[in-house]
Amino acid sequence: TKDILYRIRQFVLDQQCTLEIAGFGATGYAADVLEKAVRSDANIVETVAHMMSAKKYCGDDVDVVCDIGGQDIKVLFLQNGTIKNFRLSNQCSAGNGMLLQAMADQFGVDVRQFADVAFSAELSPKFSYGCAVFLDTDRVNFQKEGFTKEELFAGLAMVLPKNVWQYVVQIPRIAELGRKFVLQGGTQYNLAAVKAQVDYLRQRVPDAEIRVHPHCGEAGAIGAALEAKRLVERRGHSRFIGLDAAIDLEYTTRTDESTRCTFCDNNCSRTFIDTRVPDGETTRYIAGFSCEKGTVESKQAVSALNKERRKLKGLYPNLVDYESMLVFKHFYDPEPLPAPGTLVETEKPVRGLFGFGKARSRQTKTRFQRSSEQNQARRKKLRIGIPRTLNNYTIAPFLRTYLETLGVAKQNIVFSDQTSEELWLEGGKYGSIDPCFPSKISLAHIYNLLTHKQKRKPLDYLWFPTITNQRSFVSATVGNATCPIVAGTPNVAKAAFTKEKNFFGDTVYVDAPVNFEFPALLRKQLFGTWGEKLGITEDENAWACEQGHKAMRYCDEELERRGLELLTKAEQNNDIVLLMLGRPYHNDPGLNHEI
């Protein structure tokens, strides 16, 4: 930054002119440190900067902005002049300017001559789009086959739009995005890359209007300048320390043990960037932290941060957090089991297994059958553990109420602790479910139940049902099967804890399947699982199932009531509401990083 500003000043002085800086805007990776060091007027995220720049030069009716820089690719989808959605590739060099420059360097060609070399080719090899490593492998193979550098350059230019639209954007029908496209970013100075993109887009959107930003390499900077201009005009003055002061700014960077964050067990390595302007004012910017604790340097400051977070949490209702607590609480008192011989209405299936849906059952009245007093007394003493994980975040009210209805004391229904780093580090080493961390963490929850929850009194059963199907509020679905990895986790967990030795000991592990899509099938499954273990009758089992369903409905109604209150209040106050879409277990604060 100091070097660029020096060159600007020198250019102006060489023209025997003076330069007045009206404001300073920053975007990109350095924007945060510049905001502190030179007190920039605007610190704007790149996507918004590119949108503002595209609209400034190409009109408010732009549909798609494709920015291909040296380090990343950003494709913005606009609607009514604002960003509707975007795709971003900042982890992979496939298709961006760095890939083209690296290829040019390998052949000793200045990247500015890339297009001239590519346009001299009469044919080109067909590169595989995607990972840059595979592209380089293709390049080696094509060289062995005798393709010239001109042909290789042409092939690379032609694969670039595939990397953008098929690898990054991944939207099959580009025509759905609109018809006015703007190409910007430094890579668009390469006319071979531009021609490849125009040809690609015209094949798929024949009436497309495709424009290259007149200052494509500086488009993001122009967007930052526009925002700085807007803010300075609103404020009435600029915060910028001045051109000379910025050029003469002194700075040091330090990364050592003294800068390491010690406020949690991660011990993140940090960099301190200290700056001092000519008038003696100093600033410190901290880089490299992975959470807000890393932004400060003292325990007092961390305490202040935590206090501020608690204050914010108190101000704003959080139904995600509320639901994560509610589903594992006792909030519904089940109706007691009827006395023996009481005439009750029951639902009977008309025909076999495929008739368990409600439409194929009929109501009949029967005398209620109760289990022996001995079995009832035994159930009151049983202690049953349930992992606080996966789809139990949906069915926990059912599981708890089912057991309570059958006579298990509510204090004897024990859930594992909430997911935390400590819980994972302690219990995550007993097995592996590679594709999915939420499934993997379930092993640590089982370990938590087998160790911490057994200290006071042993668990008689550990219930981790294999949930094959979930009920759905969506109508006319073909099926509501759960994720196979998630459904299979209870069985995998059993293998992990019995592979070398039986960690369960005297605790009986129960992982039999349950299907919440068909209530009658669920009743049959649960009686098969718990009939002998708890010494219950079919009537008691059916009654407990019905109470479990009522608890789940009560939970849903409570959440809907709270949600409606929140939405109504937000509408009245013109507030913003954030909607989190996810799977049930994303309510777990240990999985969603306390979002």
Coordinates of C-alpha atoms in Angstrom, one line a residue:
T1 CA 0.0 0.0 0.0
K2 CA 2.8 2.4 0.9
D3 CA 4.5 1.6 -2.4
I4 CA 1.4 2.2 -4.5
L5 CA 0.6 5.5 -2.8
Y6 CA 4.2 6.6 -3.3
R7 CA 4.0 5.8 -7.0
I8 CA 0.7 7.8 -7.3
R9 CA 2.2 10.8 -5.5
Q10 CA 5.3 10.6 -7.7
F11 CA 3.3 10.4 -10.9
V12 CA 1.3 13.5 -9.9
L13 CA 4.5 15.4 -9.0
D14 CA 6.1 14.5 -12.3
Q15 CA 3.2 16.2 -14.0
Q16 CA 3.8 19.3 -11.8
C17 CA 0.4 18.9 -10.3
T18 CA -1.0 18.7 -6.8
L19 CA -3.2 15.8 -5.6
E20 CA -6.1 16.3 -3.2
I21 CA -7.3 13.1 -1.5
A22 CA -11.1 13.4 -0.9
G23 CA -11.4 10.0 0.8
F24 CA -9.9 6.5 1.1
G25 CA -11.7 3.2 0.5
A26 CA -10.4 -0.3 1.0
T27 CA -11.6 -3.8 0.0
G28 CA -10.0 -7.2 -0.3
Y29 CA -7.8 -9.2 2.1
A30 CA -6.0 -6.1 3.4
A31 CA -9.1 -3.9 4.1
D32 CA -9.2 -4.6 7.8
V33 CA -5.6 -3.7 8.6
L34 CA -5.8 -0.6 6.4
E35 CA -9.0 0.5 8.2
K36 CA -7.0 0.7 11.4
A37 CA -3.6 1.8 10.1
V38 CA -4.6 4.7 7.8
R39 CA -8.2 5.1 9.1
S40 CA -9.9 4.4 5.8
D41 CA -13.3 5.8 5.3
A42 CA -14.8 2.6 3.8
N43 CA -14.0 -1.0 4.5
I44 CA -16.3 -2.9 2.0
V45 CA -16.6 -6.6 1.3
E46 CA -15.4 -7.5 -2.3
T47 CA -18.7 -8.9 -3.5
V48 CA -20.5 -5.6 -2.8
A49 CA -17.6 -3.5 -4.2
H50 CA -17.8 -5.5 -7.5
M51 CA -21.6 -5.1 -7.7
M52 CA -21.4 -1.3 -7.2
S53 CA -18.6 -1.0 -9.8
A54 CA -20.5 -3.1 -12.4
K55 CA -23.7 -1.1 -11.9
K56 CA -21.8 2.2 -12.2
Y57 CA -20.4 1.3 -15.7
C58 CA -22.9 -1.2 -17.1
G59 CA -26.2 -0.1 -15.6
D60 CA -28.7 -1.1 -12.9
D61 CA -30.1 -3.9 -15.0
V62 CA -27.1 -6.2 -14.8
D63 CA -28.0 -9.8 -14.1
V64 CA -24.7 -11.5 -13.5
V65 CA -21.2 -10.2 -12.6
C66 CA -18.3 -12.6 -13.2
D67 CA -15.2 -11.4 -11.4
I68 CA -12.1 -13.5 -12.1
G69 CA -9.1 -12.3 -10.1
G70 CA -5.6 -13.6 -9.5
Q71 CA -6.6 -15.5 -6.4
D72 CA -10.3 -16.2 -6.6
I73 CA -13.5 -16.3 -8.6
K74 CA -16.7 -14.4 -7.6
V75 CA -19.9 -14.8 -9.6
L76 CA -22.7 -12.5 -8.4
F77 CA -26.4 -13.0 -9.3
L78 CA -28.3 -9.7 -9.2
Q79 CA -32.0 -9.0 -8.9
N80 CA -33.5 -5.5 -8.9
G81 CA -30.1 -4.0 -8.7
T82 CA -28.9 -5.9 -5.6
I83 CA -27.1 -9.1 -4.9
K84 CA -29.6 -12.1 -4.7
N85 CA -26.9 -14.8 -4.4
F86 CA -23.3 -15.5 -5.3
R87 CA -20.8 -18.3 -5.8
L88 CA -17.2 -17.9 -4.6
S89 CA -14.1 -20.0 -5.1
N90 CA -11.3 -18.8 -2.8
Q91 CA -9.8 -22.2 -1.8
C92 CA -8.8 -23.4 -5.3
S93 CA -6.8 -21.9 -8.1
A94 CA -8.7 -23.7 -10.8
G95 CA -9.8 -21.1 -13.5
N96 CA -8.4 -18.0 -11.9
G97 CA -5.6 -15.7 -13.0
M98 CA -2.9 -17.5 -10.9
L99 CA -3.4 -20.6 -13.0
L100 CA -2.9 -18.8 -16.3
Q101 CA 0.1 -16.9 -14.9
A102 CA 1.7 -20.1 -13.5
M103 CA 1.4 -21.7 -17.0
A104 CA 2.8 -18.7 -18.7
D105 CA 5.8 -18.6 -16.3
Q106 CA 6.5 -22.3 -17.0
F107 CA 7.0 -21.4 -20.7
G108 CA 8.9 -18.2 -20.1
V109 CA 6.0 -16.1 -21.5
D110 CA 5.0 -12.7 -19.9
V111 CA 1.4 -13.3 -18.8
R112 CA 0.4 -10.1 -20.8
Q113 CA 1.4 -11.9 -23.9
F114 CA -0.8 -15.0 -23.1
A115 CA -3.6 -14.1 -25.5
D116 CA -1.2 -13.4 -28.4
V117 CA 0.4 -16.8 -28.0
A118 CA -3.0 -18.5 -27.6
F119 CA -4.6 -16.8 -30.7
S120 CA -1.7 -18.1 -32.9
A121 CA -2.8 -21.7 -32.3
E122 CA -4.8 -23.6 -35.0
L123 CA -6.1 -26.3 -32.6
S124 CA -6.2 -27.0 -28.9
P125 CA -6.2 -30.0 -26.6
K126 CA -9.3 -30.6 -24.4
F127 CA -8.3 -30.0 -20.7
S128 CA -10.4 -31.6 -17.9
Y129 CA -12.1 -28.8 -16.0
G130 CA -11.8 -28.7 -12.2
C131 CA -8.8 -29.0 -9.9
A132 CA -5.7 -27.1 -10.9
V133 CA -3.6 -30.2 -10.1
F134 CA -5.5 -32.3 -12.6
L135 CA -5.1 -29.5 -15.2
D136 CA -1.3 -29.5 -14.7
T137 CA -1.3 -33.3 -15.1
D138 CA -3.2 -32.8 -18.4
R139 CA -0.6 -30.2 -19.4
V140 CA 2.2 -32.7 -18.9
N141 CA 0.4 -35.4 -20.8
F142 CA -0.4 -33.1 -23.7
Q143 CA 3.2 -32.0 -23.9
K144 CA 4.2 -35.7 -24.2
E145 CA 1.7 -36.0 -27.0
G146 CA 3.4 -33.2 -28.9
F147 CA 1.1 -30.2 -28.4
T148 CA 2.9 -26.8 -28.7
K149 CA 2.8 -24.1 -26.1
E150 CA 0.5 -22.1 -28.3
E151 CA -2.0 -25.0 -28.4
L152 CA -1.7 -25.5 -24.7
F153 CA -2.4 -21.8 -24.0
A154 CA -5.4 -22.0 -26.2
G155 CA -6.7 -25.1 -24.4
L156 CA -6.2 -23.5 -21.0
A157 CA -8.1 -20.4 -22.1
M158 CA -11.0 -22.6 -23.4
V159 CA -11.3 -24.6 -20.2
L160 CA -11.5 -21.4 -18.0
P161 CA -15.3 -20.8 -18.5
K162 CA -15.9 -24.5 -17.7
N163 CA -14.1 -24.0 -14.4
V164 CA -16.2 -20.9 -13.7
W165 CA -19.6 -22.1 -14.7
Q166 CA -19.4 -25.8 -14.1
Y167 CA -16.9 -26.1 -11.3
V168 CA -17.7 -23.0 -9.2
V169 CA -21.2 -21.9 -10.2
Q170 CA -22.7 -25.4 -10.8
I171 CA -26.0 -24.1 -12.2
P172 CA -26.9 -26.3 -15.3
R173 CA -29.0 -23.7 -17.2
I174 CA -27.2 -20.4 -17.3
A175 CA -30.1 -18.8 -19.2
E176 CA -32.0 -18.9 -15.9
L177 CA -29.7 -16.3 -14.4
G178 CA -30.6 -13.6 -16.9
R179 CA -29.1 -12.2 -20.1
K180 CA -26.9 -9.3 -19.2
F181 CA -23.4 -10.4 -18.1
V182 CA -20.5 -8.3 -17.0
L183 CA -17.0 -9.7 -17.0
Q184 CA -14.5 -8.1 -14.6
G185 CA -11.4 -8.8 -12.6
G186 CA -7.7 -8.6 -13.8
T187 CA -7.9 -11.9 -15.7
Q188 CA -10.3 -10.2 -18.2
Y189 CA -7.4 -8.2 -19.5
N190 CA -6.4 -11.6 -21.1
L191 CA -8.5 -11.5 -24.4
A192 CA -8.1 -15.2 -24.9
A193 CA -9.9 -15.8 -21.6
V194 CA -12.5 -13.2 -22.6
K195 CA -13.2 -14.8 -26.0
A196 CA -13.5 -18.3 -24.4
Q197 CA -16.1 -17.0 -21.9
V198 CA -18.0 -15.0 -24.6
D199 CA -18.2 -18.1 -26.9
Y200 CA -19.2 -20.3 -23.9
L201 CA -22.0 -18.0 -22.8
R202 CA -23.3 -17.3 -26.3
Q203 CA -23.7 -21.0 -26.9
R204 CA -25.9 -21.3 -23.8
V205 CA -27.6 -17.9 -23.8
P206 CA -27.9 -16.9 -27.5
D207 CA -29.4 -13.4 -26.8
A208 CA -26.9 -12.7 -24.0
E209 CA -25.5 -9.1 -23.7
I210 CA -21.9 -9.6 -22.5
R211 CA -19.8 -6.6 -21.5
V212 CA -16.3 -6.4 -20.2
H213 CA -15.9 -3.8 -17.5
P214 CA -13.9 -0.9 -19.0
H215 CA -11.5 -1.0 -16.0
C216 CA -11.8 -4.7 -15.2
G217 CA -8.6 -5.0 -13.1
E218 CA -9.6 -2.1 -10.9
A219 CA -13.3 -2.8 -10.7
G220 CA -13.2 -3.8 -7.0
A221 CA -11.1 -0.8 -6.1
I222 CA -13.6 1.5 -7.9
G223 CA -16.4 0.0 -5.9
A224 CA -14.5 0.7 -2.7
A225 CA -13.9 4.3 -3.9
L226 CA -17.6 4.8 -4.6
E227 CA -18.5 3.6 -1.1
A228 CA -15.8 5.9 0.4
K229 CA -17.3 8.8 -1.6
R230 CA -20.8 8.1 -0.3
L231 CA -19.7 7.9 3.3
V232 CA -17.5 11.0 3.2
E233 CA -20.3 13.0 1.7
R234 CA -22.6 11.8 4.4
R235 CA -20.1 12.5 7.2
G236 CA -18.9 15.7 5.8
H237 CA -15.2 15.0 6.1
S238 CA -12.6 12.2 5.5
R239 CA -11.0 10.1 8.3
F240 CA -8.0 9.3 6.1
I241 CA -4.7 10.2 7.8
G242 CA -3.4 11.8 4.5
L243 CA -1.2 10.7 1.6
D244 CA 2.1 11.8 3.0
A245 CA 1.4 10.3 6.5
A246 CA 0.4 7.0 4.9
I247 CA 3.5 6.9 2.8
D248 CA 5.7 7.7 5.8
L249 CA 3.9 5.3 8.0
E250 CA 6.1 3.0 10.1
Y251 CA 5.1 -0.6 10.9
T252 CA 6.4 -3.7 12.5
T253 CA 5.0 -7.3 12.3
R254 CA 5.6 -9.8 15.0
T255 CA 4.7 -13.5 15.2
D256 CA 6.2 -15.4 18.2
E257 CA 5.2 -17.0 21.5
S258 CA 4.5 -13.6 23.0
T259 CA 1.7 -13.0 20.4
R260 CA 0.1 -16.4 20.7
C261 CA -3.5 -16.4 22.0
T262 CA -3.8 -18.2 25.4
F263 CA -7.5 -17.7 26.1
C264 CA -8.5 -21.2 25.1
D265 CA -6.8 -24.6 24.5
N266 CA -6.4 -23.9 20.8
N267 CA -3.5 -21.5 21.4
C268 CA -3.8 -19.9 18.0
S269 CA -0.7 -18.3 16.5
R270 CA -1.3 -14.6 15.9
T271 CA 0.5 -11.8 14.1
F272 CA 0.7 -8.3 15.7
I273 CA 0.9 -5.5 13.1
D274 CA 1.9 -2.3 14.9
T275 CA 1.8 1.0 12.9
R276 CA 2.9 4.5 13.8
V277 CA 2.2 7.7 11.8
P278 CA 4.5 10.7 11.8
D279 CA 2.5 12.5 14.5
G280 CA 3.3 9.6 16.8
E281 CA -0.2 8.0 16.9
T282 CA 0.0 4.2 17.1
T283 CA -2.4 1.4 16.2
R284 CA -2.3 -2.4 16.5
Y285 CA -4.0 -4.9 14.3
I286 CA -4.1 -8.5 15.3
A287 CA -4.2 -11.1 12.5
G288 CA -4.4 -14.9 12.5
F289 CA -7.0 -15.5 15.2
S290 CA -9.9 -18.0 14.8
C291 CA -12.4 -16.5 17.1
E292 CA -13.3 -13.2 18.7
K293 CA -11.1 -13.9 21.8
G294 CA -8.1 -13.6 19.6
T295 CA -8.9 -9.9 18.8
V296 CA -7.9 -8.8 22.3
E297 CA -4.8 -9.1 24.5
S298 CA -6.0 -9.3 28.2
K299 CA -8.3 -11.5 30.3
Q300 CA -10.2 -8.4 31.2
A301 CA -10.8 -7.7 27.5
V302 CA -12.0 -11.3 27.0
S303 CA -14.4 -10.9 30.0
A304 CA -15.7 -7.7 28.4
L305 CA -16.3 -9.5 25.1
N306 CA -18.1 -12.3 26.8
K307 CA -20.2 -9.8 28.8
E308 CA -21.1 -8.0 25.6
R309 CA -22.1 -11.3 23.9
R310 CA -24.3 -12.2 26.8
K311 CA -25.9 -8.8 26.7
L312 CA -26.6 -9.2 22.9
K313 CA -28.0 -12.7 23.5
G314 CA -30.4 -11.3 26.1
L315 CA -31.6 -8.6 23.7
Y316 CA -32.4 -10.8 20.8
P317 CA -34.6 -13.9 21.0
N318 CA -33.0 -17.1 19.7
L319 CA -35.4 -19.8 18.8
V320 CA -32.6 -22.1 17.7
D321 CA -31.1 -22.0 21.2
Y322 CA -34.5 -22.3 22.8
E323 CA -35.5 -25.4 20.8
S324 CA -32.1 -27.1 21.5
M325 CA -32.9 -26.8 25.2
L326 CA -36.7 -27.4 25.0
V327 CA -36.6 -30.8 23.3
F328 CA -34.6 -32.4 26.1
K329 CA -36.6 -31.0 28.9
H330 CA -39.6 -32.4 30.7
F331 CA -42.3 -30.0 29.5
Y332 CA -45.3 -32.3 29.1
D333 CA -47.0 -34.4 31.8
P334 CA -48.3 -37.5 30.1
E335 CA -51.7 -38.9 30.9
P336 CA -51.4 -41.8 33.3
L337 CA -51.9 -45.3 32.1
P338 CA -55.6 -46.4 32.4
A339 CA -56.7 -48.7 35.2
P340 CA -56.8 -52.4 34.3
G341 CA -60.0 -53.4 32.5
T342 CA -60.9 -49.8 31.5
L343 CA -62.7 -49.6 28.1
V344 CA -60.4 -47.7 25.7
E345 CA -60.4 -46.9 22.0
T346 CA -57.5 -48.4 20.1
E347 CA -56.3 -48.3 16.5
K348 CA -55.9 -51.6 14.8
P349 CA -54.3 -52.2 11.3
V350 CA -56.6 -53.7 8.7
R351 CA -54.0 -55.7 6.9
G352 CA -50.3 -56.6 7.0
L353 CA -47.1 -54.6 7.3
F354 CA -48.0 -52.2 4.4
G355 CA -51.3 -51.3 6.0
F356 CA -49.8 -49.4 9.0
G357 CA -50.8 -46.0 7.6
K358 CA -53.8 -44.3 9.2
A359 CA -55.9 -44.6 6.1
R360 CA -55.8 -48.5 6.5
S361 CA -56.6 -48.8 10.1
R362 CA -59.9 -48.8 12.2
Q363 CA -60.9 -47.8 15.7
T364 CA -62.0 -50.6 18.1
K365 CA -62.8 -50.6 21.9
T366 CA -61.0 -53.0 24.1
R367 CA -60.4 -53.6 27.8
F368 CA -57.0 -52.1 28.8
Q369 CA -54.4 -54.7 29.8
R370 CA -51.9 -53.6 32.5
S371 CA -48.6 -55.2 33.4
S372 CA -47.9 -56.8 36.8
E373 CA -47.3 -54.5 39.9
Q374 CA -43.8 -56.1 40.1
N375 CA -42.9 -54.9 36.6
Q376 CA -44.4 -51.5 37.4
A377 CA -42.2 -51.2 40.5
R378 CA -39.1 -52.3 38.6
R379 CA -39.6 -49.7 35.9
K380 CA -39.6 -46.9 38.5
K381 CA -36.0 -47.8 39.5
L382 CA -34.6 -48.2 35.9
R383 CA -32.1 -45.6 34.7
I384 CA -31.9 -45.0 30.9
G385 CA -29.3 -42.9 29.0
I386 CA -30.0 -41.2 25.7
P387 CA -27.3 -39.4 23.5
R388 CA -28.0 -35.7 22.9
T389 CA -27.2 -36.0 19.2
L390 CA -28.4 -36.4 15.6
N391 CA -32.1 -36.8 15.0
N392 CA -32.7 -37.1 18.7
Y393 CA -32.9 -33.3 18.5
T394 CA -36.4 -34.0 16.9
I395 CA -37.6 -37.1 18.7
A396 CA -36.3 -36.6 22.2
P397 CA -39.7 -35.4 23.5
F398 CA -41.2 -38.7 22.2
L399 CA -38.4 -40.8 23.8
R400 CA -38.7 -39.1 27.2
T401 CA -42.5 -39.1 27.3
Y402 CA -42.7 -42.7 26.1
L403 CA -40.5 -43.8 29.0
E404 CA -42.2 -41.5 31.6
T405 CA -45.7 -42.8 30.6
L406 CA -44.5 -46.4 31.2
G407 CA -43.4 -45.4 34.7
V408 CA -39.7 -44.6 34.4
A409 CA -38.9 -41.7 36.8
K410 CA -38.2 -38.5 34.9
Q411 CA -35.0 -37.9 36.9
N412 CA -33.8 -41.4 35.7
I413 CA -34.0 -40.4 32.0
V414 CA -30.5 -39.1 31.4
F415 CA -29.2 -37.2 28.3
S416 CA -25.6 -36.7 27.5
D417 CA -24.0 -33.3 27.8
Q418 CA -24.2 -30.8 25.0
T419 CA -21.5 -31.1 22.4
S420 CA -18.3 -29.3 23.3
E421 CA -14.6 -29.5 22.4
E422 CA -13.9 -31.1 25.8
L423 CA -16.6 -33.8 25.2
W424 CA -15.1 -34.5 21.7
L425 CA -11.5 -34.7 22.8
E426 CA -12.4 -37.0 25.7
G427 CA -14.6 -39.5 23.9
G428 CA -14.0 -39.1 20.1
K429 CA -11.1 -41.6 19.9
Y430 CA -13.1 -44.8 20.2
G431 CA -14.2 -45.1 16.6
S432 CA -14.6 -43.3 13.4
I433 CA -17.4 -42.4 11.0
D434 CA -15.5 -40.6 8.3
P435 CA -18.1 -38.9 6.1
C436 CA -19.8 -36.8 8.8
F437 CA -18.7 -35.0 11.9
P438 CA -22.2 -34.9 13.5
S439 CA -22.2 -38.7 13.3
K440 CA -18.6 -39.0 14.5
I441 CA -19.4 -36.8 17.6
S442 CA -22.1 -39.4 18.6
L443 CA -19.4 -41.7 19.8
A444 CA -18.2 -39.0 22.2
H445 CA -21.8 -38.6 23.5
I446 CA -22.0 -42.4 24.2
Y447 CA -18.7 -42.2 26.0
N448 CA -20.0 -39.3 28.0
L449 CA -23.0 -41.4 29.1
L450 CA -20.9 -44.4 30.0
T451 CA -18.5 -42.4 32.1
H452 CA -19.8 -39.1 33.6
K453 CA -23.4 -40.1 33.8
Q454 CA -22.6 -43.4 35.5
K455 CA -20.7 -41.9 38.5
R456 CA -23.7 -41.4 40.7
K457 CA -25.7 -44.5 39.6
P458 CA -25.2 -47.0 36.8
L459 CA -27.3 -46.9 33.6
D460 CA -29.5 -49.9 33.0
Y461 CA -30.0 -49.1 29.3
L462 CA -28.4 -46.8 26.8
W463 CA -31.0 -46.1 24.1
F464 CA -29.8 -44.8 20.7
P465 CA -32.5 -45.8 18.2
T466 CA -31.8 -46.3 14.5
I467 CA -34.2 -43.8 13.0
T468 CA -34.9 -45.0 9.5
N469 CA -37.8 -42.6 8.7
Q470 CA -38.9 -39.3 10.1
R471 CA -42.4 -37.7 10.0
S472 CA -42.6 -34.6 7.8
F473 CA -44.8 -31.5 7.8
V474 CA -44.5 -31.6 3.9
S475 CA -47.5 -33.2 2.3
A476 CA -47.5 -35.6 -0.7
T477 CA -44.0 -36.9 -0.2
V478 CA -43.0 -40.2 -1.6
G479 CA -40.9 -41.1 1.4
N480 CA -39.2 -39.6 4.4
A481 CA -36.1 -41.7 4.9
T482 CA -33.3 -40.3 7.0
C483 CA -29.7 -39.9 5.9
P484 CA -28.2 -43.4 5.7
I485 CA -25.0 -42.3 7.5
V486 CA -27.0 -40.8 10.3
A487 CA -29.4 -43.8 10.4
G488 CA -26.5 -46.3 10.6
T489 CA -24.6 -44.4 13.3
P490 CA -26.1 -46.3 16.3
N491 CA -25.0 -49.6 14.9
V492 CA -21.5 -48.3 14.0
A493 CA -21.2 -46.9 17.5
K494 CA -22.1 -50.3 19.0
A495 CA -19.3 -51.9 16.9
A496 CA -16.8 -49.2 18.0
F497 CA -17.5 -49.8 21.7
T498 CA -17.4 -53.6 21.5
K499 CA -14.6 -54.1 19.0
E500 CA -11.7 -54.6 21.5
K501 CA -13.6 -54.8 24.7
N502 CA -17.2 -54.3 25.8
F503 CA -17.3 -50.7 27.1
F504 CA -21.0 -51.1 27.9
G505 CA -20.4 -53.6 30.8
D506 CA -23.8 -54.2 32.5
T507 CA -25.5 -51.4 30.6
V508 CA -27.7 -52.9 27.8
Y509 CA -27.2 -51.0 24.5
V510 CA -30.5 -50.6 22.6
D511 CA -30.2 -49.5 18.9
A512 CA -33.3 -51.2 17.3
P513 CA -34.8 -49.4 14.4
V514 CA -37.8 -47.0 14.6
N515 CA -39.9 -45.6 11.8
F516 CA -41.7 -42.3 12.7
E517 CA -43.4 -42.0 9.3
F518 CA -45.9 -44.8 10.1
P519 CA -47.3 -44.6 13.7
A520 CA -48.7 -48.2 13.7
L521 CA -45.3 -49.6 12.6
L522 CA -43.6 -47.5 15.2
R523 CA -45.8 -49.1 17.9
K524 CA -45.0 -52.6 16.7
Q525 CA -41.2 -51.8 16.6
L526 CA -41.2 -50.3 20.1
F527 CA -43.1 -53.2 21.6
G528 CA -40.7 -55.6 20.0
T529 CA -37.8 -53.6 21.5
W530 CA -39.1 -52.8 25.0
G531 CA -41.9 -55.4 25.6
E532 CA -39.8 -57.9 27.5
K533 CA -37.1 -55.5 28.7
L534 CA -39.6 -53.3 30.6
G535 CA -42.3 -55.9 31.1
I536 CA -45.0 -54.0 29.4
T537 CA -48.2 -55.0 27.7
E538 CA -49.2 -54.0 24.1
D539 CA -51.8 -51.7 25.5
E540 CA -49.3 -49.9 27.7
N541 CA -47.0 -49.6 24.8
A542 CA -49.7 -48.1 22.5
W543 CA -50.7 -45.6 25.2
A544 CA -47.1 -44.5 25.7
C545 CA -46.6 -44.1 22.0
E546 CA -49.7 -41.9 21.8
Q547 CA -48.4 -39.7 24.7
G548 CA -45.1 -39.5 23.0
H549 CA -46.7 -38.2 19.8
K550 CA -48.7 -35.6 21.9
A551 CA -45.4 -34.4 23.4
M552 CA -43.9 -33.9 20.0
R553 CA -47.0 -32.0 18.8
Y554 CA -46.9 -29.9 22.0
C555 CA -43.3 -29.0 21.3
D556 CA -44.1 -28.1 17.7
E557 CA -47.0 -25.9 18.8
E558 CA -44.9 -24.1 21.4
L559 CA -42.2 -23.4 18.8
E560 CA -44.7 -22.2 16.3
R561 CA -46.3 -19.9 18.9
R562 CA -42.9 -18.4 19.9
G563 CA -42.0 -18.1 16.2
L564 CA -45.3 -16.3 15.4
E565 CA -44.7 -13.9 18.3
L566 CA -41.2 -13.1 17.1
L567 CA -42.4 -12.6 13.5
T568 CA -45.3 -10.4 14.5
K569 CA -43.1 -8.2 16.8
A570 CA -40.5 -8.0 14.0
E571 CA -43.1 -6.9 11.5
Q572 CA -44.5 -4.3 13.9
N573 CA -41.0 -2.9 14.6
N574 CA -39.6 -3.4 11.0
D575 CA -36.9 -5.6 12.5
I576 CA -34.8 -8.2 10.7
V577 CA -35.3 -11.9 11.4
L578 CA -32.7 -14.5 10.5
L579 CA -34.0 -18.0 9.5
M580 CA -31.7 -20.9 10.0
L581 CA -32.3 -23.8 7.6
G582 CA -30.6 -27.0 8.7
R583 CA -31.0 -30.5 10.0
P584 CA -32.3 -31.0 13.6
Y585 CA -28.9 -31.6 15.1
H586 CA -27.7 -28.2 13.7
N587 CA -29.5 -26.8 16.8
D588 CA -26.6 -28.3 18.8
P589 CA -24.4 -25.2 19.8
G590 CA -21.3 -27.5 19.7
L591 CA -21.9 -28.3 16.0
N592 CA -23.1 -24.8 14.8
H593 CA -20.2 -23.0 16.7
E594 CA -22.8 -21.2 18.8
I595 CA -24.3 -19.4 15.8

